[in-house]
Amino acid sequence: MQWFGKIFSVLVLGLSLSAQLLAKDVLVESQSAFKSALKKVVPGDAIVLKNGVWSDFEIGFFAEGTAQQPITLRAETPGKVIISGLSNLRLAGNYLVVEGLVFKNGYTPTEEVIAFKRNDTHLANHSRVTQVVIDNFNNPDRDSSDYWVALYGKHNRFDHSYLAGKRNLGVTMAVRLNSSDSQQNHHRIDHNYFGHRPILGSNGGETLRVGTSTYSLTDSHTVIENNYFDRCDGEVEIISIKSGKNVIRNNVFFEARGTLTLRHGNGNLVEGNVFFGNGAEHTGGIRVINSDQVVRNNYLEGLTGTRFGSGFAVMNGTINAPINRYGQVVNAQIENNTFINVDNIQLGAGSDAERNAPPVNSRMQKNLVFNDAAADVFKIFDDMSGIAFADNVLHNADSANLKQGFSRTKLTMKRNSAGLLMPQGDAYKNVGAPASLQPIKKSAVGPQWYEKKADRVEFGSGKVINVKAGVENSLFNAIAAAATGDELVLAPGRYKIAKLLEINKVLSIRAKKSGTVVILPGRTTLFEIQNGGSLKLSNLTIDGSESPDSAGNILIRTLKSGMYVSYRLIVENTKVENLNINHSHHFLNAGSRSLAEEIHIQNSEFNKITGDLLKLDKEIDDLGNYNAETLIMDKNRFTNIEGVLLSMYRGGTDESTFGPHFLFTNNHVEKVGQGSRNKRQASLYLHGVQFTRINNSQFMDTAGIVIEHTVGDPDTEIRANRFAKVPALKVTELHTKGASTVQYIDNREE
């Protein structure tokens, strides 16, 4: 019977070769041609989209391939097929491959750009999406939530792709476990470039989430490896693990605000990841919650984050916590991790009346903590006897509360070829992250044919455009003709502005010589910052004496609604005066859901204003949104302002964001906030601001400061100021009980 077996093998081989010979590529040039080709494909075939722009294309890729012969949908040339407008991709079936597409200049009309399903019952399995780009493919409604990638089904892979610039609400990439057909899925997410995700300013800005609270006791078995997370700043959770038995290994986090968070689910492995904070604000590392988590062989350097965004945090939880709250840390294994210049290692983080269960049956061993300057990096918030500490090594780091299991020594560190600092000497070769750790390079992830470019245009990075005075509409025309990054240099003279100046690009406007340029607004609004716009004003005088005789004039405003791109505003060495033709003439009025990444006002003078200076208070729905991430006011003079100097509002109890931040230093404030229309009855009104510094300033004959603390651990310091004829500071704690946490230090009251 051996001859029969040989003949059978030859027949099988022949049939296989015949099938491969019959497999074909079908080039399609239209959506109708794609649909026709899809009806005819068989295993081994490829549908090839012709190079060009495919607009308003909702791709339904539904077919059945085999393990040996998948069915492929690909670009004629990788990167040359642009999917734009109202477009998306759904794939469902078995053994499918999608390759080489670029999604940009549009957004999905549904809740996903790429979905591994057709509907709730027809899912994708054993399928792969590779070398795909989603670049700033944003719904213009910032509050409209969508996913860029949603994985359903089982045994799927998403790899070597580029996802950057998500600005609207919703997770960039999600693994969904909302049916048994998508649980214990064994997906693989690897070699992707997760580019800059700008600050969202609310909850819902995670870059990658696996599971949800509802299914958090279900195992996912998703592997997340060899990805590069580049400045993923959306919210406090960069990766949010909300399921069990996942592996997160060998990823790099570069200057990313937030943490890899084991939010829900048990038995996850976090191994071999590298965090480079480079001292950037709010850069975090790993946050541990729940049971049976293993965190080992990770390298963390230059992280500045605190509290839930710390370089490392082991949370307090609640015994028998509801499924959507914080489970107690049980049986955590934290070993062989390296912490270099990490500002905060927090144990028992979040301890409060609800989160009253510290970690138990856990172990922290063979970790290395190194600081250039001596620091107490450990912050202890509860009883840590439930963690067994052993064989940990500290250099210039100490803790008054942790004595056992730590050896304090002087280490010699040397940066190896992989860019990691390693201790020298055989005595420490088994402490901290292994010397064999090789962080993946940015060049090794994503499609090789798509540039990983920075999405932030710096002020003054373009060309210089000289603008003449005394020429009708010269500034208006120069703004219209400029490219993003350009600098407009104004010749001496008076510039009467008869049209709204729309700022939809990054522009700098400065006087060639300080004190020689006067801008005279002639409309109810001078500047309107639109999507894509940022503005820098330098060395100018802006005089409102020729403004319309109307109540409610505004010097600078954002779009009243529809702002989904954050902006920057810098005002330096500038004088603003005579905004007083009628009442309620404001300097800056932010629209609903607008978010300033940064507002910086320095070395400037503001005088005779009947309205408010800065109105950053539109998010009164108390959902955790706010209108400015960082506001800095330094070395300015504010006089004769009837309204509030600043009204800043962040409502709600959400804990997913870091801001707002407010720094007010070295300013002079006189006769501010005393107008009858000042509803805040304050010079500075701060509601829910998370970080405040009011230092080294003078307040004279001025309304008082009103501070309302909401959720989180707001850090408020008022230091070394002089108050003359100013009402007493008013502080309200709206959610926490006990004494105020405001630090009121070395102030002089007259």
XYZ file of C-alpha atoms in Angstrom:
750
model
C 0.000 0.000 0.000
C 3.042 2.288 0.002
C 2.457 2.986 -3.707
C -1.078 4.232 -2.893
C 0.249 6.662 -0.282
C 2.793 8.043 -2.694
C 0.182 8.534 -5.417
C -2.161 10.220 -2.920
C 0.603 12.609 -1.815
C 1.376 13.501 -5.431
C -2.303 14.182 -6.110
C -2.594 16.445 -3.050
C 0.570 18.304 -4.069
C -0.726 18.688 -7.594
C -4.062 20.032 -6.437
C -2.278 22.493 -4.142
C -0.008 23.692 -6.944
C -2.990 23.987 -9.274
C -4.844 26.130 -6.757
C -1.792 28.372 -6.395
C -1.504 28.698 -10.173
C -5.177 29.633 -10.370
C -4.823 32.327 -7.670
C -4.900 35.773 -9.196
C -4.574 39.489 -8.544
C -7.580 41.570 -9.555
C -6.867 45.279 -10.087
C -9.969 47.403 -9.467
C -10.468 51.096 -10.281
C -13.856 51.863 -8.708
C -16.027 50.954 -5.760
C -18.425 49.055 -8.011
C -15.513 47.083 -9.474
C -14.373 46.232 -5.946
C -17.811 44.872 -5.064
C -17.920 42.805 -8.258
C -14.459 41.373 -7.625
C -15.351 40.510 -4.037
C -18.156 38.238 -5.258
C -15.701 36.169 -7.292
C -12.626 35.840 -5.085
C -11.419 32.421 -3.983
C -8.664 31.458 -1.554
C -5.321 32.792 -2.727
C -6.767 35.739 -4.657
C -5.918 39.383 -4.056
C -8.080 42.404 -4.763
C -5.774 45.287 -5.625
C -6.990 48.877 -5.270
C -5.607 51.120 -7.992
C -3.382 53.989 -6.843
C -5.227 57.227 -6.187
C -7.719 58.834 -3.826
C -10.779 56.762 -2.944
C -13.310 59.123 -1.414
C -16.351 58.177 0.673
C -15.470 54.491 0.480
C -17.000 52.221 3.121
C -15.038 49.058 2.447
C -16.788 45.800 3.266
C -14.179 43.051 2.909
C -16.106 39.841 3.588
C -14.621 36.569 2.301
C -13.329 33.141 3.281
C -9.686 32.288 2.794
C -7.654 29.408 4.167
C -4.552 29.166 6.313
C -2.437 28.285 3.280
C -4.237 30.654 0.918
C -5.617 33.797 2.541
C -7.586 36.329 0.544
C -5.893 39.724 0.367
C -7.012 43.315 -0.090
C -4.053 45.558 -0.836
C -2.902 48.783 -2.425
C -1.442 48.711 -5.919
C 1.543 50.506 -4.388
C 1.795 50.655 -0.589
C 0.991 54.183 0.549
C -0.370 55.311 -2.813
C -3.988 54.375 -2.113
C -5.582 57.141 -0.028
C -8.919 56.431 1.643
C -10.538 59.806 2.388
C -13.843 61.486 3.144
C -16.514 59.454 4.960
C -14.770 56.110 4.798
C -13.990 53.021 6.841
C -13.064 49.343 6.587
C -14.867 46.279 7.905
C -13.401 42.819 7.429
C -15.165 39.599 8.365
C -14.521 35.970 7.607
C -11.451 33.788 7.994
C -7.867 34.172 6.831
C -8.074 37.666 5.364
C -5.201 40.129 4.849
C -5.394 43.913 4.378
C -2.229 45.761 3.408
C -0.882 49.135 2.341
C -3.863 51.510 2.727
C -3.717 55.104 4.021
C -6.687 56.728 5.796
C -6.443 60.522 5.906
C -8.399 63.688 5.104
C -11.673 62.367 6.444
C -13.296 60.370 9.214
C -15.425 57.296 9.774
C -19.212 57.681 9.495
C -19.594 54.822 11.994
C -17.967 54.061 15.345
C -14.820 52.467 13.882
C -12.340 53.270 11.132
C -11.170 49.639 10.949
C -13.377 46.935 12.484
C -12.620 43.239 12.525
C -16.309 42.454 12.073
C -19.257 42.974 9.756
C -21.864 42.864 12.498
C -22.297 41.287 15.927
C -22.382 37.733 14.533
C -20.072 37.914 11.502
C -16.537 38.494 12.819
C -13.006 38.215 11.488
C -10.798 35.353 12.640
C -7.214 34.398 11.765
C -6.965 37.670 9.860
C -4.308 40.324 9.558
C -4.171 44.075 8.941
C -0.620 45.166 8.193
C 1.178 48.295 6.989
C -1.910 50.468 7.241
C -1.851 54.185 8.063
C -4.489 56.201 9.932
C -3.248 59.791 10.055
C -5.356 62.577 11.650
C -8.533 60.854 10.467
C -10.696 62.793 12.915
C -14.369 63.474 13.272
C -14.703 67.282 13.383
C -17.104 66.881 16.311
C -14.625 66.495 19.168
C -17.284 64.860 21.369
C -18.238 62.272 18.746
C -16.597 59.060 19.945
C -15.040 56.475 17.658
C -12.285 53.879 17.603
C -9.653 53.945 14.918
C -9.140 50.176 15.196
C -11.426 47.669 16.919
C -10.367 44.035 17.151
C -13.122 41.417 17.390
C -13.075 37.668 16.802
C -10.045 35.507 17.538
C -6.463 34.970 16.416
C -6.182 38.266 14.566
C -3.070 40.349 14.054
C -2.551 44.107 13.649
C 1.059 44.956 12.823
C 3.579 47.336 11.242
C 1.002 50.106 11.035
C 0.946 53.849 11.759
C -1.678 55.490 13.987
C -1.132 59.155 14.854
C -3.017 62.371 15.492
C -6.302 61.191 17.017
C -8.029 64.274 18.415
C -11.652 63.343 19.027
C -13.152 61.295 21.825
C -12.544 57.558 21.864
C -9.776 54.998 22.202
C -7.275 54.901 19.356
C -7.255 51.087 19.341
C -9.496 48.713 21.292
C -9.704 44.975 21.779
C -13.388 44.191 22.259
C -14.530 41.284 24.437
C -18.281 41.870 24.255
C -19.188 38.345 23.132
C -17.871 34.833 23.711
C -16.633 34.794 20.110
C -14.200 37.609 20.959
C -12.984 36.364 24.352
C -9.803 34.359 24.922
C -8.952 35.777 21.533
C -5.148 35.427 21.329
C -4.800 38.554 19.200
C -1.366 39.931 18.418
C -0.613 43.674 18.219
C 2.991 44.216 17.184
C 5.518 46.506 15.506
C 3.119 49.439 15.285
C 3.929 53.119 15.535
C 1.478 54.808 17.893
C 2.346 58.418 17.159
C 1.489 61.585 19.018
C -1.976 61.620 20.516
C -2.576 65.218 21.644
C -4.004 65.988 25.062
C -7.744 65.378 24.898
C -8.612 67.367 28.022
C -11.153 64.777 29.197
C -11.608 61.066 29.809
C -11.678 58.823 26.734
C -8.231 59.532 25.330
C -6.525 56.159 25.802
C -4.227 54.983 23.029
C -4.832 51.245 23.510
C -7.450 49.451 25.592
C -7.977 45.713 26.033
C -11.451 44.937 27.355
C -13.857 47.018 29.413
C -15.014 46.984 33.018
C -18.021 44.843 32.085
C -15.842 41.988 30.813
C -12.815 42.605 33.007
C -13.006 39.206 34.734
C -12.702 37.561 31.314
C -9.323 36.558 29.897
C -8.242 38.051 26.591
C -4.798 36.508 25.972
C -3.843 39.458 23.792
C -0.131 39.960 23.109
C 1.058 43.566 22.759
C 4.717 43.567 21.801
C 7.411 45.541 20.001
C 5.325 48.690 19.559
C 6.527 52.296 19.871
C 4.339 54.762 21.800
C 5.548 58.247 20.861
C 4.146 61.100 23.014
C 0.775 59.436 23.500
C -0.658 62.176 25.718
C -4.422 61.736 25.420
C -5.091 61.012 29.107
C -3.604 59.372 32.195
C -3.954 55.814 30.789
C -1.849 55.209 27.667
C -2.546 51.475 27.680
C -5.590 50.481 29.702
C -5.737 46.760 30.446
C -9.266 45.755 31.460
C -9.086 41.970 31.059
C -6.927 39.045 32.097
C -3.968 36.978 30.880
C -2.549 39.596 28.533
C 1.138 40.006 27.714
C 2.605 43.479 27.285
C 6.273 43.176 26.416
C 9.194 44.860 24.668
C 7.351 48.093 23.925
C 8.908 51.567 24.068
C 7.140 54.575 25.595
C 8.797 57.830 24.517
C 7.939 61.030 26.413
C 4.386 59.753 26.855
C 2.154 61.424 29.442
C 0.423 58.746 31.493
C 0.936 55.107 32.328
C 0.593 51.523 31.265
C -2.299 50.731 33.583
C -3.469 47.309 34.756
C -6.877 48.832 35.440
C -9.005 45.668 35.582
C -8.444 41.961 35.077
C -6.005 39.536 36.622
C -2.888 37.581 35.712
C -1.323 40.000 33.238
C 2.381 40.036 32.390
C 4.255 43.318 31.867
C 7.782 42.484 30.795
C 10.755 44.076 29.076
C 9.146 47.432 28.347
C 11.233 50.610 28.193
C 10.023 54.070 29.261
C 12.028 57.141 28.239
C 10.528 60.210 29.907
C 13.471 62.568 29.318
C 12.096 64.719 32.133
C 8.981 65.703 30.182
C 5.997 66.732 32.266
C 3.649 63.984 33.533
C 5.611 61.130 31.971
C 4.662 57.943 33.764
C 5.385 54.258 33.857
C 3.344 51.351 35.219
C 0.294 51.299 37.510
C -0.617 48.022 39.238
C -4.151 47.061 40.371
C -5.951 43.705 40.916
C -4.615 40.150 41.371
C -1.733 38.023 40.101
C -0.012 40.723 38.071
C 3.620 40.145 37.091
C 5.814 43.167 36.385
C 9.400 42.261 35.607
C 12.495 43.225 33.620
C 11.211 46.701 32.716
C 13.395 49.810 32.374
C 12.060 53.248 33.358
C 14.088 56.474 33.089
C 13.462 60.190 33.488
C 9.797 59.980 34.529
C 8.274 62.976 36.324
C 4.667 61.891 36.866
C 2.945 61.736 40.198
C -0.125 60.115 41.751
C -1.997 57.976 39.187
C 0.538 59.061 36.562
C 3.629 58.118 38.579
C 6.698 56.394 37.268
C 5.492 53.389 39.222
C 2.384 52.996 41.367
C 0.873 50.129 43.293
C -2.687 51.153 44.044
C -4.824 50.698 47.076
C -8.080 48.947 46.270
C -11.301 47.771 47.795
C -12.017 44.265 49.062
C -14.789 42.738 46.946
C -14.827 45.887 44.845
C -17.604 46.405 42.287
C -16.478 45.371 38.837
C -15.935 48.954 37.706
C -13.894 50.087 40.724
C -10.427 49.338 42.078
C -9.685 45.725 42.976
C -7.222 45.063 45.763
C -3.666 44.196 44.708
C -3.145 40.526 45.590
C -0.120 38.352 44.750
C 1.702 40.946 42.646
C 5.235 39.971 41.603
C 7.391 43.046 40.955
C 10.947 42.063 40.186
C 14.079 43.014 38.273
C 12.893 46.433 37.192
C 15.214 49.427 36.831
C 14.119 52.928 37.873
C 16.493 55.705 36.800
C 15.663 59.256 37.944
C 12.028 58.360 38.469
C 10.504 61.062 40.650
C 7.732 59.015 42.232
C 7.328 55.377 43.215
C 3.976 55.325 44.985
C 2.767 52.462 47.168
C -0.843 52.442 48.323
C -1.637 55.186 45.823
C -5.192 56.451 45.864
C -5.758 55.506 49.488
C -9.030 56.990 50.714
C -12.251 55.978 52.443
C -13.237 53.723 49.533
C -9.793 52.489 48.452
C -8.887 51.273 51.922
C -7.343 47.865 51.125
C -3.536 47.948 50.711
C -1.648 45.292 48.724
C -1.365 41.796 50.218
C 0.610 38.598 49.524
C 2.831 40.492 47.107
C 6.559 40.651 46.500
C 8.943 43.367 45.320
C 12.460 42.077 44.795
C 15.708 42.630 42.898
C 14.670 46.049 41.662
C 17.219 48.806 41.121
C 16.435 52.435 41.987
C 19.025 55.028 40.922
C 18.870 58.809 41.292
C 21.449 61.404 40.312
C 20.479 63.503 43.323
C 19.494 62.138 46.697
C 15.721 61.879 46.892
C 12.980 60.106 48.768
C 11.248 58.749 45.685
C 9.028 56.321 47.610
C 5.667 57.734 48.653
C 3.828 55.471 51.104
C 0.079 56.005 51.608
C -0.914 52.972 53.694
C 0.375 49.885 55.496
C 2.814 48.094 53.160
C 3.341 45.006 55.288
C 1.501 43.041 52.599
C 4.467 43.486 50.240
C 7.594 41.436 50.955
C 10.615 43.523 49.977
C 13.852 41.656 49.217
C 17.197 42.289 47.526
C 16.331 45.725 46.149
C 19.243 48.119 45.529
C 19.068 51.890 46.025
C 21.477 54.618 44.894
C 20.721 58.149 46.126
C 17.184 57.026 46.863
C 15.755 56.350 50.255
C 12.560 55.981 52.198
C 11.925 56.739 55.830
C 9.229 54.057 55.891
C 10.933 51.219 54.022
C 13.841 49.642 55.884
C 13.840 45.917 55.164
C 14.677 44.460 51.763
C 16.675 47.466 50.519
C 20.448 47.811 50.358
C 21.750 51.351 50.016
C 24.956 51.679 48.044
C 26.849 53.801 45.548
C 26.573 52.451 42.042
C 28.595 53.122 38.938
C 26.275 53.265 35.932
C 27.247 53.119 32.269
C 25.025 53.519 29.235
C 25.242 50.475 26.975
C 24.918 50.225 23.192
C 21.129 49.966 23.516
C 21.020 53.342 25.293
C 20.214 51.948 28.751
C 22.097 52.725 31.957
C 23.379 49.544 33.552
C 25.150 48.996 36.894
C 28.765 47.991 36.668
C 30.097 45.016 38.573
C 29.137 41.354 38.874
C 27.454 41.961 42.222
C 24.563 43.694 40.469
C 24.178 41.670 37.279
C 21.012 40.010 38.605
C 19.446 43.213 39.916
C 17.230 45.439 37.799
C 16.462 45.023 34.117
C 18.725 42.552 32.298
C 21.675 43.791 30.253
C 20.243 41.869 27.282
C 17.211 44.177 27.078
C 17.021 45.782 23.616
C 14.388 48.520 23.235
C 12.823 48.486 19.801
C 13.818 51.401 17.585
C 11.304 53.782 16.064
C 12.683 52.919 12.647
C 11.712 49.262 13.152
C 7.980 49.877 13.585
C 5.204 50.997 11.273
C 5.311 50.966 7.471
C 8.789 51.730 6.203
C 7.310 53.815 3.388
C 5.479 56.348 5.621
C 7.378 59.157 7.347
C 7.052 59.472 11.116
C 6.928 63.247 11.125
C 6.217 65.586 14.049
C 2.695 66.974 13.901
C 3.502 70.156 15.838
C 4.657 73.174 13.820
C 6.835 75.518 15.863
C 6.424 79.279 15.845
C 8.933 80.933 13.515
C 9.841 77.712 11.737
C 8.760 79.067 8.353
C 9.728 82.113 6.345
C 9.723 85.782 7.376
C 7.143 88.013 5.665
C 7.523 91.782 5.916
C 4.255 93.720 6.232
C 3.913 97.420 5.399
C 1.930 99.932 7.411
C -0.560 102.299 5.821
C -1.598 99.822 3.114
C -5.245 98.787 3.167
C -5.732 95.219 4.456
C -1.974 94.591 4.502
C -2.084 92.433 7.640
C -5.232 90.619 6.495
C -3.648 89.812 3.119
C -0.360 88.744 4.679
C -2.159 86.306 6.987
C -4.108 84.861 4.053
C -0.927 84.395 1.995
C 1.249 82.986 4.783
C 2.037 79.330 5.282
C 1.972 77.585 8.623
C 5.044 78.417 10.703
C 5.612 81.802 9.016
C 6.443 84.983 10.918
C 4.878 88.311 9.935
C 7.131 91.259 10.762
C 5.266 94.566 10.899
C 6.945 97.813 9.846
C 6.412 100.809 12.161
C 3.015 102.456 11.878
C -0.698 102.145 12.612
C -2.665 99.168 11.285
C -6.437 99.694 11.124
C -8.105 96.289 10.891
C -11.446 96.259 9.065
C -11.829 92.485 8.698
C -11.842 89.496 11.034
C -8.344 87.974 11.094
C -8.833 84.202 10.822
C -5.955 82.167 12.252
C -6.053 78.640 10.804
C -2.298 78.081 10.691
C 0.639 78.555 13.070
C 1.568 82.250 12.805
C 3.788 84.743 14.596
C 3.035 88.469 14.360
C 5.609 90.874 15.743
C 6.664 94.453 15.440
C 10.038 94.919 13.848
C 10.813 97.303 16.704
C 9.020 97.301 20.027
C 6.787 100.318 20.644
C 6.453 101.303 16.975
C 3.381 99.322 15.873
C -0.220 100.022 16.880
C -3.011 97.663 15.853
C -6.503 99.211 15.887
C -9.327 96.638 15.740
C -12.374 97.803 13.805
C -14.547 94.713 14.201
C -16.268 93.139 17.190
C -13.552 90.467 17.100
C -9.938 90.976 16.009
C -8.577 87.393 15.872
C -10.466 84.100 15.547
C -8.338 81.002 16.197
C -9.657 78.118 14.121
C -8.718 74.438 13.756
C -5.019 74.200 12.958
C -4.379 77.732 14.178
C -1.950 78.989 16.813
C -0.900 82.588 17.385
C 2.121 84.393 18.802
C 2.017 88.169 19.324
C 5.225 90.068 20.123
C 6.265 93.703 20.663
C 2.846 95.093 19.699
C 0.426 97.707 20.995
C -3.212 96.758 20.529
C -5.523 99.723 21.084
C -9.273 99.114 21.227
C -10.285 102.774 21.021
C -11.660 102.380 17.475
C -13.629 99.181 18.203
C -17.379 99.136 17.442
C -19.588 100.667 20.112
C -21.014 97.250 21.024
C -21.299 95.329 24.250
C -19.397 92.056 24.336
C -16.539 92.776 21.932
C -13.734 90.202 21.954
C -10.120 90.735 21.017
C -9.285 87.037 20.537
C -11.703 84.136 20.381
C -11.659 80.535 19.259
C -14.361 79.068 17.084
C -17.563 79.198 19.083
C -17.893 75.424 18.576
C -16.320 72.698 16.470
C -12.759 73.016 17.785
C -11.159 69.581 17.637
C -7.518 70.709 17.167
C -5.853 72.210 20.239
C -4.080 75.536 19.881
C -1.320 77.664 21.399
C -1.405 81.371 22.227
C 1.693 83.342 23.207
C 1.629 87.048 24.040
C 4.948 88.689 24.894
C 6.195 92.259 25.275
C 2.783 93.532 24.181
C 0.508 96.318 25.430
C -3.277 95.890 25.288
C -5.344 98.932 26.213
C -8.639 100.768 25.828
C -10.922 97.763 25.468
C -13.570 100.011 26.985
C -15.731 101.561 24.245
C -18.661 99.612 25.715
C -19.100 97.152 28.551
C -17.935 93.503 28.613
C -15.064 93.852 26.126
C -13.020 90.667 26.680
C -9.423 89.870 25.756
C -9.757 86.086 25.198
C -12.983 84.109 25.059
C -12.630 80.355 24.522
C -15.449 78.434 22.850
C -17.045 75.257 24.118
C -14.792 72.198 23.797
C -11.848 74.280 22.642
C -8.581 73.317 24.300
C -5.498 75.482 24.531
C -2.437 73.296 24.761
C -0.604 76.334 26.102
C -1.354 79.994 26.802
C 1.703 82.013 27.779
C 1.487 85.728 28.586
C 4.677 87.436 29.683
C 6.244 90.888 29.998
C 3.011 92.511 28.841
C 0.635 95.273 30.005
C -3.170 95.259 30.080
C -5.033 98.448 30.971
C -8.597 99.807 30.773
C -10.622 96.694 29.978
C -14.348 96.515 30.744
C -14.707 92.761 30.401
C -12.785 89.685 31.477
C -9.197 89.082 30.486
C -9.291 85.284 30.078
C -12.578 83.362 29.838
C -11.657 79.682 30.038
C -14.860 78.475 31.633
C -17.226 76.972 29.052
C -17.187 73.332 30.226
C -19.888 73.639 32.842
C -21.456 70.252 32.014
C -19.080 68.809 34.649
C -17.782 65.926 32.545
C -14.104 66.549 33.266
C -13.492 68.799 30.244
C -11.654 72.104 30.402
C -10.443 74.854 28.066
C -6.703 75.125 28.749
C -4.077 72.567 29.678
C -1.378 75.034 30.745
C -1.684 78.768 31.431
C 1.433 80.750 32.343
C 1.301 84.458 33.256
C 4.666 85.924 34.204
C 6.012 89.471 34.708
C 2.880 91.263 33.540
C 1.021 94.386 34.675
C -2.789 94.247 34.918
C -4.621 97.480 35.777
C -8.164 98.839 35.549
C -9.817 95.590 34.454
C -13.478 95.519 35.471
C -14.025 91.814 34.968
C -12.175 88.782 36.233
C -8.536 88.397 35.326
C -9.042 84.666 34.855
C -12.058 82.393 35.016
C -10.905 78.774 34.641
C -13.289 75.845 35.082
C -12.868 72.069 35.152
C -15.913 70.357 36.583
C -16.842 66.811 37.431
C -15.147 64.017 39.344
C -13.191 62.322 36.558
C -9.561 61.478 37.403
C -8.256 60.744 33.903
C -6.513 64.037 33.155
C -3.598 66.049 34.491
C -4.769 69.609 33.885
C -5.490 72.383 34.039
C -2.174 73.905 35.175
C -1.950 77.561 36.189
C 1.280 79.445 36.941
C 0.934 83.114 37.962
C 4.273 84.649 38.943
C 5.872 88.077 39.326
C 2.778 90.005 38.214
C 1.314 93.350 39.309
C -2.492 93.409 39.701
C -4.258 96.684 40.512
C -7.927 97.684 40.366
C -9.043 94.354 38.877
C -12.345 92.526 39.203
C -14.395 95.302 40.816
C -16.873 95.891 37.985
C -20.590 95.374 38.646
C -20.806 92.753 35.870
C -18.074 90.538 37.315
C -20.216 87.498 38.108
C -17.308 85.692 39.728
C -16.682 88.493 42.249
C -13.002 87.591 42.043
C -9.782 88.612 40.373
C -8.833 84.943 39.887
C -11.530 82.247 39.827
C -10.193 78.689 39.737
C -12.613 75.746 39.745
C -11.110 72.262 39.572
C -7.635 73.430 38.562
C -5.234 70.587 39.334
C -1.953 72.502 39.628
C -1.754 76.141 40.757
C 1.146 78.424 41.623
C 0.382 82.042 42.530
C 3.738 83.390 43.629
C 5.728 86.605 44.040
C 2.973 88.908 42.807
C 1.330 92.119 44.019
C -2.453 92.474 44.360
C -3.642 96.006 45.145
C -7.181 97.383 45.509
C -8.465 94.299 43.732
C -11.118 91.581 44.062
C -10.028 88.460 45.899
C -8.904 85.012 44.793
C -11.555 82.268 44.736
C -10.456 78.623 44.590
C -12.809 75.638 44.386
C -11.088 72.271 44.692
C -12.814 69.317 43.109
C -11.553 65.772 42.542
C -8.050 64.363 42.700
C -5.186 65.765 44.732
C -5.068 69.380 43.554
C -1.682 70.966 44.195
C -2.240 74.626 45.042
C 0.420 76.975 46.388
C 0.059 80.703 47.076
C 3.443 81.988 48.186
C 5.309 85.262 48.770
C 2.635 87.599 47.454
C 1.666 91.049 48.673
C -2.035 91.772 49.200
C -3.215 95.365 49.824
C -6.941 96.176 50.073
C -7.837 92.688 48.839
C -10.533 90.421 50.354
C -9.343 87.280 52.075
C -8.624 84.153 50.060
C -11.741 82.023 49.626
C -11.238 78.252 49.295
C -13.935 75.598 49.000
C -13.330 71.837 49.073
C -16.225 70.457 47.042
C -15.549 66.703 47.298
C -12.982 65.927 49.975
C -13.517 66.383 53.676
C -11.175 68.008 56.101
C -8.949 71.048 56.063
C -8.020 72.846 52.876
C -4.930 71.545 51.108
C -3.983 75.010 49.798
C -0.443 75.948 50.813
C -0.621 79.620 51.829
C 2.950 80.580 52.670
C 4.901 83.785 53.340
C 2.261 86.151 51.993
C 2.013 89.746 53.238
C -1.408 91.271 53.826
C -1.858 95.009 54.312
